[in-house]
């Protein structure tokens, strides 16, 4: 029996729960909201909708229903208002994420957690610390959404079916997003052969601004149809152990030169979460974009302690469980700080190429 829990019964959460039911990805769907009546209403409405469709799936409300869930989708938090950036939500949503993670840790300790709450990259890093789960079991959903937006923009510009377009975005779910037009194709032809650099940059910018464009139009709330479709893509690969490579916010442990930081990268997703992070053959310039995104995320994560006002992390799990480097949870934040400070100092000296060595030496001294 497969249980998928969705935390947050707003538009993203409830449409995700409905899509999971429609796609028959779970025998049982749990839905939770701080507004208990709303979660109960959504559970009833979704169960009745599934019955209308001849589908035996059931949706149940409340934290009790989350017990033993295989996958938990965390959407709880405030959406952006017009004019707000995703990072304006850092403090408010950070507290909500930490509270929800306490419950998830207790009720679904073996689950794979997909974080959707904004600011996505920072909330994913925070959730991993608060959960104390191996980083392979905590990922953020952004890349499948941003790549779908890039794909839709390319399809509209060239007037071709979206199904004939392959598009990839990496980096953050924000201004340091890294659309990768070099690896984007239309009917098998490289996008870079079909449009000029300037035209591609316009599409990339529209993609970076894709969420904000909808927030402005809605005036209240943010997108849900594309986010929920993009979430379900991840849920499917996990519950069916499809091991597809999808762009997600995942913890890098040295891949692309990014150490112990969450950032959007291509990852193979299976039953236990991230099976491996995959290098699609990025150029030096694309890797530089990815690293710039990772550094910005790391510096914001380093600020989270002050925002949250308490240490949400449980005792560090033994890293051997992940077969990774011996680095404790606290070090993730500590290393981010060292990295940000070292980066500033080395940039002044024009010696950024020494960054990894300097950070590694500082960490050795600190331990
Ligand atoms: C979006 O980009 C809400 O961040 C989400 O639409």
mmCIF file of C-alpha atoms and ligand atoms in Angstrom:
data_model
loop_
_atom_site.group_PDB
_atom_site.id
_atom_site.type_symbol
_atom_site.label_atom_id
_atom_site.label_comp_id
_atom_site.label_asym_id
_atom_site.label_seq_id
_atom_site.Cartn_x
_atom_site.Cartn_y
_atom_site.Cartn_z
ATOM 1 C CA UNK A 1 0.000 0.000 0.000
ATOM 2 C CA UNK A 2 1.401 3.374 -1.033
ATOM 3 C CA UNK A 3 0.604 6.514 0.943
ATOM 4 C CA UNK A 4 1.449 9.965 -0.350
ATOM 5 C CA UNK A 5 0.893 12.840 2.068
ATOM 6 C CA UNK A 6 0.414 16.436 1.009
ATOM 7 C CA UNK A 7 1.021 19.093 3.666
ATOM 8 C CA UNK A 8 -0.852 22.291 2.880
ATOM 9 C CA UNK A 9 -4.349 22.246 1.363
ATOM 10 C CA UNK A 10 -4.087 25.497 -0.577
ATOM 11 C CA UNK A 11 -4.288 25.537 -4.345
ATOM 12 C CA UNK A 12 -0.908 23.833 -4.901
ATOM 13 C CA UNK A 13 -1.504 21.188 -2.219
ATOM 14 C CA UNK A 14 -5.082 20.342 -3.149
ATOM 15 C CA UNK A 15 -4.418 20.225 -6.901
ATOM 16 C CA UNK A 16 -1.386 18.002 -6.199
ATOM 17 C CA UNK A 17 -3.506 15.627 -4.094
ATOM 18 C CA UNK A 18 -6.132 15.460 -6.858
ATOM 19 C CA UNK A 19 -3.532 14.801 -9.565
ATOM 20 C CA UNK A 20 -1.929 12.026 -7.484
ATOM 21 C CA UNK A 21 -5.352 10.409 -7.140
ATOM 22 C CA UNK A 22 -6.131 10.776 -10.845
ATOM 23 C CA UNK A 23 -2.753 9.312 -11.803
ATOM 24 C CA UNK A 24 -3.353 6.384 -9.389
ATOM 25 C CA UNK A 25 0.028 6.948 -7.752
ATOM 26 C CA UNK A 26 -1.183 6.156 -4.221
ATOM 27 C CA UNK A 27 -3.698 3.864 -2.542
ATOM 28 C CA UNK A 28 -4.181 6.541 0.065
ATOM 29 C CA UNK A 29 -3.617 10.269 -0.062
ATOM 30 C CA UNK A 30 -3.287 12.214 3.182
ATOM 31 C CA UNK A 31 -3.909 15.951 3.218
ATOM 32 C CA UNK A 32 -3.099 18.310 6.104
ATOM 33 C CA UNK A 33 -3.674 21.987 6.683
ATOM 34 C CA UNK A 34 -3.478 24.303 9.667
ATOM 35 C CA UNK A 35 -7.095 25.109 8.747
ATOM 36 C CA UNK A 36 -8.421 21.647 9.630
ATOM 37 C CA UNK A 37 -11.843 22.219 8.059
ATOM 38 C CA UNK A 38 -10.220 23.108 4.743
ATOM 39 C CA UNK A 39 -8.178 19.880 4.762
ATOM 40 C CA UNK A 40 -11.313 17.875 5.583
ATOM 41 C CA UNK A 41 -13.275 19.614 2.830
ATOM 42 C CA UNK A 42 -10.524 18.924 0.284
ATOM 43 C CA UNK A 43 -10.258 15.276 1.371
ATOM 44 C CA UNK A 44 -14.004 14.800 0.859
ATOM 45 C CA UNK A 45 -14.098 16.711 -2.421
ATOM 46 C CA UNK A 46 -11.119 14.796 -3.858
ATOM 47 C CA UNK A 47 -12.459 11.387 -2.732
ATOM 48 C CA UNK A 48 -15.830 12.229 -4.306
ATOM 49 C CA UNK A 49 -14.156 13.455 -7.508
ATOM 50 C CA UNK A 50 -12.204 10.190 -7.734
ATOM 51 C CA UNK A 51 -15.413 8.204 -7.172
ATOM 52 C CA UNK A 52 -17.061 10.186 -9.985
ATOM 53 C CA UNK A 53 -14.188 9.100 -12.208
ATOM 54 C CA UNK A 54 -14.488 5.422 -11.269
ATOM 55 C CA UNK A 55 -11.235 5.624 -9.326
ATOM 56 C CA UNK A 56 -10.928 3.810 -5.961
ATOM 57 C CA UNK A 57 -8.341 6.234 -4.508
ATOM 58 C CA UNK A 58 -9.119 7.788 -1.131
ATOM 59 C CA UNK A 59 -8.057 11.078 0.358
ATOM 60 C CA UNK A 60 -7.987 11.405 4.162
ATOM 61 C CA UNK A 61 -7.417 14.578 6.215
ATOM 62 C CA UNK A 62 -5.198 15.171 9.240
ATOM 63 C CA UNK A 63 -1.742 14.429 10.627
ATOM 64 C CA UNK A 64 -2.797 10.937 11.762
ATOM 65 C CA UNK A 65 -3.256 9.962 8.128
ATOM 66 C CA UNK A 66 0.378 10.905 7.415
ATOM 67 C CA UNK A 67 1.629 7.976 9.548
ATOM 68 C CA UNK A 68 4.027 5.779 7.585
ATOM 69 C CA UNK A 69 3.714 7.810 4.364
ATOM 70 C CA UNK A 70 6.102 6.812 1.579
ATOM 71 C CA UNK A 71 6.294 10.291 0.081
ATOM 72 C CA UNK A 72 5.457 13.619 1.731
ATOM 73 C CA UNK A 73 4.925 16.734 -0.397
ATOM 74 C CA UNK A 74 5.430 19.876 1.681
ATOM 75 C CA UNK A 75 3.526 22.818 0.200
ATOM 76 C CA UNK A 76 2.542 24.617 3.438
ATOM 77 C CA UNK A 77 3.405 28.297 3.595
ATOM 78 C CA UNK A 78 2.321 31.671 2.326
ATOM 79 C CA UNK A 79 2.402 32.312 -1.414
ATOM 80 C CA UNK A 80 3.966 35.477 -2.788
ATOM 81 C CA UNK A 81 2.008 38.702 -3.171
ATOM 82 C CA UNK A 82 2.578 40.965 -6.169
ATOM 83 C CA UNK A 83 5.930 42.762 -5.811
ATOM 84 C CA UNK A 84 7.308 40.215 -3.335
ATOM 85 C CA UNK A 85 10.292 38.066 -4.193
ATOM 86 C CA UNK A 86 10.352 34.438 -3.118
ATOM 87 C CA UNK A 87 13.005 35.301 -0.517
ATOM 88 C CA UNK A 88 10.690 37.817 1.139
ATOM 89 C CA UNK A 89 8.935 34.714 2.488
ATOM 90 C CA UNK A 90 12.065 33.347 4.185
ATOM 91 C CA UNK A 91 11.152 34.093 7.807
ATOM 92 C CA UNK A 92 7.422 33.355 7.735
ATOM 93 C CA UNK A 93 7.651 30.181 5.729
ATOM 94 C CA UNK A 94 10.831 29.051 7.511
ATOM 95 C CA UNK A 95 8.910 28.762 10.774
ATOM 96 C CA UNK A 96 6.044 26.894 9.084
ATOM 97 C CA UNK A 97 8.482 24.466 7.432
ATOM 98 C CA UNK A 98 10.261 23.714 10.719
ATOM 99 C CA UNK A 99 6.944 23.053 12.490
ATOM 100 C CA UNK A 100 5.729 20.730 9.729
ATOM 101 C CA UNK A 101 9.076 18.881 9.637
ATOM 102 C CA UNK A 102 8.780 18.057 13.354
ATOM 103 C CA UNK A 103 5.505 16.228 12.588
ATOM 104 C CA UNK A 104 6.821 14.563 9.433
ATOM 105 C CA UNK A 105 9.936 13.309 11.265
ATOM 106 C CA UNK A 106 7.756 11.732 13.924
ATOM 107 C CA UNK A 107 5.031 10.291 11.717
ATOM 108 C CA UNK A 108 6.788 9.356 8.470
ATOM 109 C CA UNK A 109 10.453 8.805 9.411
ATOM 110 C CA UNK A 110 11.204 6.722 6.314
ATOM 111 C CA UNK A 111 9.541 8.983 3.783
ATOM 112 C CA UNK A 112 11.009 10.836 0.837
ATOM 113 C CA UNK A 113 10.121 14.502 1.300
ATOM 114 C CA UNK A 114 9.515 16.832 -1.651
ATOM 115 C CA UNK A 115 9.652 20.477 -0.592
ATOM 116 C CA UNK A 116 7.614 22.994 -2.586
ATOM 117 C CA UNK A 117 7.319 25.903 -0.122
ATOM 118 C CA UNK A 118 9.088 29.103 -1.207
ATOM 119 C CA UNK A 119 11.810 30.286 -1.211
ATOM 120 C CA UNK A 120 12.240 26.802 -2.569
ATOM 121 C CA UNK A 121 15.980 26.200 -2.396
ATOM 122 C CA UNK A 122 16.420 27.620 1.094
ATOM 123 C CA UNK A 123 13.308 25.856 2.410
ATOM 124 C CA UNK A 124 14.609 22.535 1.064
ATOM 125 C CA UNK A 125 17.921 23.008 2.891
ATOM 126 C CA UNK A 126 16.071 24.048 6.046
ATOM 127 C CA UNK A 127 13.709 21.072 5.845
ATOM 128 C CA UNK A 128 16.619 18.649 5.528
ATOM 129 C CA UNK A 129 18.195 20.089 8.670
ATOM 130 C CA UNK A 130 14.915 20.066 10.568
ATOM 131 C CA UNK A 131 14.067 16.530 9.488
ATOM 132 C CA UNK A 132 17.559 15.134 10.058
ATOM 133 C CA UNK A 133 16.917 12.747 7.129
ATOM 134 C CA UNK A 134 19.723 11.811 4.744
ATOM 135 C CA UNK A 135 19.859 14.491 2.064
ATOM 136 C CA UNK A 136 19.041 11.864 -0.574
ATOM 137 C CA UNK A 137 15.529 11.700 0.950
ATOM 138 C CA UNK A 138 14.854 15.448 0.911
ATOM 139 C CA UNK A 139 14.528 17.221 -2.432
ATOM 140 C CA UNK A 140 12.960 20.428 -3.692
ATOM 141 C CA UNK A 141 10.591 20.761 -6.634
ATOM 142 C CA UNK A 142 11.509 23.577 -8.940
ATOM 143 C CA UNK A 143 13.453 22.310 -11.954
ATOM 144 C CA UNK A 144 10.562 20.332 -13.455
ATOM 145 C CA UNK A 145 8.357 23.443 -13.136
ATOM 146 C CA UNK A 146 10.924 25.900 -14.505
ATOM 147 C CA UNK A 147 11.861 23.511 -17.332
ATOM 148 C CA UNK A 148 8.165 23.163 -18.231
ATOM 149 C CA UNK A 149 7.867 26.958 -18.317
ATOM 150 C CA UNK A 150 10.955 27.186 -20.540
ATOM 151 C CA UNK A 151 9.497 24.473 -22.780
ATOM 152 C CA UNK A 152 6.136 26.270 -23.006
ATOM 153 C CA UNK A 153 7.843 29.569 -23.857
ATOM 154 C CA UNK A 154 9.930 27.929 -26.615
ATOM 155 C CA UNK A 155 6.869 26.099 -28.016
ATOM 156 C CA UNK A 156 4.853 29.329 -28.129
ATOM 157 C CA UNK A 157 7.710 31.312 -29.733
ATOM 158 C CA UNK A 158 8.314 28.717 -32.480
ATOM 159 C CA UNK A 159 4.653 27.649 -32.731
ATOM 160 C CA UNK A 160 5.446 23.946 -32.256
ATOM 161 C CA UNK A 161 3.802 21.379 -29.942
ATOM 162 C CA UNK A 162 5.305 21.482 -26.441
ATOM 163 C CA UNK A 163 5.777 17.695 -26.666
ATOM 164 C CA UNK A 164 8.379 18.273 -29.409
ATOM 165 C CA UNK A 165 10.457 20.542 -27.165
ATOM 166 C CA UNK A 166 13.081 19.418 -24.677
ATOM 167 C CA UNK A 167 14.191 22.127 -22.264
ATOM 168 C CA UNK A 168 16.312 22.193 -19.149
ATOM 169 C CA UNK A 169 16.799 24.695 -16.340
ATOM 170 C CA UNK A 170 19.170 24.260 -13.410
ATOM 171 C CA UNK A 171 20.398 26.495 -10.570
ATOM 172 C CA UNK A 172 17.963 28.184 -8.238
ATOM 173 C CA UNK A 173 14.193 28.733 -8.380
ATOM 174 C CA UNK A 174 14.833 32.462 -8.568
ATOM 175 C CA UNK A 175 16.991 35.070 -10.210
ATOM 176 C CA UNK A 176 20.020 32.741 -10.342
ATOM 177 C CA UNK A 177 18.072 30.146 -12.350
ATOM 178 C CA UNK A 178 20.251 28.665 -15.107
ATOM 179 C CA UNK A 179 18.269 27.836 -18.258
ATOM 180 C CA UNK A 180 20.495 25.628 -20.451
ATOM 181 C CA UNK A 181 19.517 26.436 -24.079
ATOM 182 C CA UNK A 182 22.526 24.500 -25.410
ATOM 183 C CA UNK A 183 20.840 21.271 -24.276
ATOM 184 C CA UNK A 184 17.354 22.345 -25.370
ATOM 185 C CA UNK A 185 15.978 20.881 -28.592
ATOM 186 C CA UNK A 186 12.956 21.342 -30.858
ATOM 187 C CA UNK A 187 12.043 18.307 -32.967
ATOM 188 C CA UNK A 188 15.539 17.044 -32.186
ATOM 189 C CA UNK A 189 17.258 20.233 -33.451
ATOM 190 C CA UNK A 190 19.270 22.370 -31.091
ATOM 191 C CA UNK A 191 17.450 25.502 -29.955
ATOM 192 C CA UNK A 192 20.678 27.433 -30.531
ATOM 193 C CA UNK A 193 20.403 26.689 -34.285
ATOM 194 C CA UNK A 194 16.822 27.992 -34.425
ATOM 195 C CA UNK A 195 16.929 31.257 -32.494
ATOM 196 C CA UNK A 196 19.494 33.992 -31.921
ATOM 197 C CA UNK A 197 21.222 34.431 -28.571
ATOM 198 C CA UNK A 198 19.106 37.514 -27.863
ATOM 199 C CA UNK A 199 15.850 35.714 -28.681
ATOM 200 C CA UNK A 200 16.824 32.787 -26.443
ATOM 201 C CA UNK A 201 17.710 35.173 -23.622
ATOM 202 C CA UNK A 202 14.222 36.699 -23.861
ATOM 203 C CA UNK A 203 12.699 33.232 -23.425
ATOM 204 C CA UNK A 204 15.065 32.481 -20.540
ATOM 205 C CA UNK A 205 14.085 35.738 -18.834
ATOM 206 C CA UNK A 206 10.392 34.964 -19.305
ATOM 207 C CA UNK A 207 11.090 31.582 -17.664
ATOM 208 C CA UNK A 208 12.898 33.164 -14.697
ATOM 209 C CA UNK A 209 9.964 35.544 -14.306
ATOM 210 C CA UNK A 210 7.349 32.844 -15.020
ATOM 211 C CA UNK A 211 6.087 32.581 -11.436
ATOM 212 C CA UNK A 212 6.042 36.355 -10.867
ATOM 213 C CA UNK A 213 4.098 36.929 -14.100
ATOM 214 C CA UNK A 214 1.277 34.741 -12.756
ATOM 215 C CA UNK A 215 1.446 36.304 -9.269
ATOM 216 C CA UNK A 216 1.003 39.757 -10.857
ATOM 217 C CA UNK A 217 -1.968 38.634 -12.942
ATOM 218 C CA UNK A 218 -3.684 36.805 -10.088
ATOM 219 C CA UNK A 219 -3.131 39.696 -7.642
ATOM 220 C CA UNK A 220 -3.593 37.158 -4.839
ATOM 221 C CA UNK A 221 -1.759 33.823 -4.621
ATOM 222 C CA UNK A 222 0.515 32.122 -7.104
ATOM 223 C CA UNK A 223 0.404 29.407 -9.764
ATOM 224 C CA UNK A 224 -0.852 25.892 -9.012
ATOM 225 C CA UNK A 225 -1.615 23.939 -12.202
ATOM 226 C CA UNK A 226 1.967 23.868 -13.483
ATOM 227 C CA UNK A 227 3.514 23.440 -10.001
ATOM 228 C CA UNK A 228 1.218 20.488 -9.194
ATOM 229 C CA UNK A 229 1.922 18.839 -12.568
ATOM 230 C CA UNK A 230 5.646 19.291 -11.975
ATOM 231 C CA UNK A 231 5.372 17.793 -8.458
ATOM 232 C CA UNK A 232 3.531 14.730 -9.756
ATOM 233 C CA UNK A 233 6.383 14.047 -12.194
ATOM 234 C CA UNK A 234 8.706 13.628 -9.194
ATOM 235 C CA UNK A 235 6.188 11.609 -7.157
ATOM 236 C CA UNK A 236 5.727 9.183 -10.060
ATOM 237 C CA UNK A 237 9.450 8.548 -10.495
ATOM 238 C CA UNK A 238 9.770 7.877 -6.740
ATOM 239 C CA UNK A 239 6.712 5.706 -6.021
ATOM 240 C CA UNK A 240 7.182 3.669 -9.210
ATOM 241 C CA UNK A 241 10.960 3.560 -8.789
ATOM 242 C CA UNK A 242 11.290 4.751 -12.393
ATOM 243 C CA UNK A 243 14.788 6.153 -11.814
ATOM 244 C CA UNK A 244 14.229 8.932 -14.327
ATOM 245 C CA UNK A 245 16.643 11.843 -14.467
ATOM 246 C CA UNK A 246 14.747 15.012 -13.578
ATOM 247 C CA UNK A 247 15.899 18.510 -12.625
ATOM 248 C CA UNK A 248 15.390 18.903 -8.852
ATOM 249 C CA UNK A 249 16.833 20.852 -5.971
ATOM 250 C CA UNK A 250 19.242 18.306 -4.476
ATOM 251 C CA UNK A 251 22.195 18.299 -2.108
ATOM 252 C CA UNK A 252 25.499 18.383 -4.014
ATOM 253 C CA UNK A 253 28.492 16.766 -2.338
ATOM 254 C CA UNK A 254 31.207 18.000 -4.661
ATOM 255 C CA UNK A 255 29.365 17.550 -7.962
ATOM 256 C CA UNK A 256 29.950 20.560 -10.233
ATOM 257 C CA UNK A 257 32.338 21.846 -7.551
ATOM 258 C CA UNK A 258 29.390 22.494 -5.195
ATOM 259 C CA UNK A 259 29.883 21.089 -1.719
ATOM 260 C CA UNK A 260 27.165 20.461 0.863
ATOM 261 C CA UNK A 261 24.693 22.862 -0.693
ATOM 262 C CA UNK A 262 21.248 22.369 -2.190
ATOM 263 C CA UNK A 263 20.878 23.602 -5.771
ATOM 264 C CA UNK A 264 18.916 22.638 -8.879
ATOM 265 C CA UNK A 265 20.692 19.804 -10.728
ATOM 266 C CA UNK A 266 19.669 16.779 -12.820
ATOM 267 C CA UNK A 267 19.102 13.840 -10.472
ATOM 268 C CA UNK A 268 18.007 10.248 -10.935
ATOM 269 C CA UNK A 269 14.954 9.684 -8.713
ATOM 270 C CA UNK A 270 13.883 6.285 -7.451
ATOM 271 C CA UNK A 271 12.177 4.645 -4.481
ATOM 272 C CA UNK A 272 14.636 6.018 -1.920
ATOM 273 C CA UNK A 273 14.829 9.523 -3.383
ATOM 274 C CA UNK A 274 18.009 10.666 -5.152
ATOM 275 C CA UNK A 275 19.873 7.705 -6.618
ATOM 276 C CA UNK A 276 22.586 9.864 -8.179
ATOM 277 C CA UNK A 277 23.249 13.359 -9.436
ATOM 278 C CA UNK A 278 23.889 13.322 -13.161
ATOM 279 C CA UNK A 279 26.199 15.633 -15.122
ATOM 280 C CA UNK A 280 24.525 16.360 -18.466
ATOM 281 C CA UNK A 281 27.889 17.567 -19.831
ATOM 282 C CA UNK A 282 27.777 21.201 -18.762
ATOM 283 C CA UNK A 283 30.233 23.773 -20.127
ATOM 284 C CA UNK A 284 32.488 25.774 -17.815
ATOM 285 C CA UNK A 285 30.145 28.775 -18.177
ATOM 286 C CA UNK A 286 27.079 26.714 -17.253
ATOM 287 C CA UNK A 287 28.890 25.234 -14.241
ATOM 288 C CA UNK A 288 29.866 28.775 -13.203
ATOM 289 C CA UNK A 289 26.162 29.749 -13.303
ATOM 290 C CA UNK A 290 25.279 26.735 -11.206
ATOM 291 C CA UNK A 291 27.964 27.544 -8.668
ATOM 292 C CA UNK A 292 26.863 31.177 -8.442
ATOM 293 C CA UNK A 293 23.320 29.942 -7.715
ATOM 294 C CA UNK A 294 24.661 27.518 -5.100
ATOM 295 C CA UNK A 295 26.685 30.250 -3.404
ATOM 296 C CA UNK A 296 23.685 32.545 -3.172
ATOM 297 C CA UNK A 297 21.561 29.731 -1.739
ATOM 298 C CA UNK A 298 24.310 28.832 0.761
ATOM 299 C CA UNK A 299 24.590 32.406 2.005
ATOM 300 C CA UNK A 300 20.813 32.646 2.504
ATOM 301 C CA UNK A 301 20.775 29.286 4.280
ATOM 302 C CA UNK A 302 23.496 30.625 6.563
ATOM 303 C CA UNK A 303 21.129 33.466 7.505
ATOM 304 C CA UNK A 304 18.340 31.061 8.434
ATOM 305 C CA UNK A 305 19.500 30.500 12.016
ATOM 306 C CA UNK A 306 18.820 34.139 12.792
ATOM 307 C CA UNK A 307 15.498 33.984 10.996
ATOM 308 C CA UNK A 308 14.292 30.874 12.789
ATOM 309 C CA UNK A 309 15.674 31.952 16.149
ATOM 310 C CA UNK A 310 16.445 28.425 17.326
ATOM 311 C CA UNK A 311 18.370 25.433 16.071
ATOM 312 C CA UNK A 312 15.805 23.243 14.325
ATOM 313 C CA UNK A 313 18.272 20.446 13.686
ATOM 314 C CA UNK A 314 18.170 17.167 15.599
ATOM 315 C CA UNK A 315 21.508 15.538 16.446
ATOM 316 C CA UNK A 316 23.541 15.097 13.255
ATOM 317 C CA UNK A 317 22.885 11.721 11.586
ATOM 318 C CA UNK A 318 25.978 9.618 10.909
ATOM 319 C CA UNK A 319 26.993 10.512 7.379
ATOM 320 C CA UNK A 320 28.157 6.962 6.729
ATOM 321 C CA UNK A 321 24.462 6.133 6.384
ATOM 322 C CA UNK A 322 24.600 8.053 3.134
ATOM 323 C CA UNK A 323 27.994 6.769 2.136
ATOM 324 C CA UNK A 324 29.097 10.376 1.953
ATOM 325 C CA UNK A 325 31.796 12.556 3.415
ATOM 326 C CA UNK A 326 31.928 12.798 7.161
ATOM 327 C CA UNK A 327 30.181 16.141 7.571
ATOM 328 C CA UNK A 328 27.640 16.864 10.302
ATOM 329 C CA UNK A 329 24.406 18.799 9.874
ATOM 330 C CA UNK A 330 25.776 21.798 11.727
ATOM 331 C CA UNK A 331 28.767 21.881 9.381
ATOM 332 C CA UNK A 332 26.481 22.461 6.425
ATOM 333 C CA UNK A 333 25.621 25.878 7.759
ATOM 334 C CA UNK A 334 29.105 26.454 9.120
ATOM 335 C CA UNK A 335 30.688 25.608 5.793
ATOM 336 C CA UNK A 336 28.278 27.925 3.988
ATOM 337 C CA UNK A 337 29.406 30.797 6.187
ATOM 338 C CA UNK A 338 33.083 30.012 5.695
ATOM 339 C CA UNK A 339 32.502 29.776 1.971
ATOM 340 C CA UNK A 340 30.726 33.126 1.759
ATOM 341 C CA UNK A 341 33.440 34.883 3.782
ATOM 342 C CA UNK A 342 36.286 33.189 1.921
ATOM 343 C CA UNK A 343 34.654 34.052 -1.378
ATOM 344 C CA UNK A 344 34.532 37.746 -0.483
ATOM 345 C CA UNK A 345 38.183 37.781 0.620
ATOM 346 C CA UNK A 346 39.426 35.825 -2.387
ATOM 347 C CA UNK A 347 37.376 37.918 -4.833
ATOM 348 C CA UNK A 348 39.156 41.025 -3.523
ATOM 349 C CA UNK A 349 42.479 39.301 -4.255
ATOM 350 C CA UNK A 350 41.308 37.980 -7.635
ATOM 351 C CA UNK A 351 42.018 34.448 -6.369
ATOM 352 C CA UNK A 352 38.596 32.784 -6.518
ATOM 353 C CA UNK A 353 40.141 29.644 -8.057
ATOM 354 C CA UNK A 354 41.513 28.899 -4.557
ATOM 355 C CA UNK A 355 38.026 28.874 -2.973
ATOM 356 C CA UNK A 356 37.619 25.105 -2.509
ATOM 357 C CA UNK A 357 41.131 24.702 -1.066
ATOM 358 C CA UNK A 358 40.721 27.609 1.354
ATOM 359 C CA UNK A 359 37.321 26.361 2.573
ATOM 360 C CA UNK A 360 38.628 22.809 2.991
ATOM 361 C CA UNK A 361 41.621 24.080 5.005
ATOM 362 C CA UNK A 362 39.363 26.223 7.224
ATOM 363 C CA UNK A 363 37.094 23.254 7.900
ATOM 364 C CA UNK A 364 40.070 21.037 8.763
ATOM 365 C CA UNK A 365 41.267 23.639 11.262
ATOM 366 C CA UNK A 366 37.798 23.940 12.792
ATOM 367 C CA UNK A 367 37.339 20.210 13.445
HETATM 368 C C1 LIG B 1 5.987 29.446 -8.957
HETATM 369 O O1 LIG B 1 7.057 29.687 -9.510
HETATM 370 C C2 LIG B 1 4.888 29.287 -6.762
HETATM 371 O O2 LIG B 1 7.250 29.404 -6.981
HETATM 372 C C3 LIG B 1 6.069 28.966 -7.545
HETATM 373 O O3 LIG B 1 4.898 29.545 -9.520
#
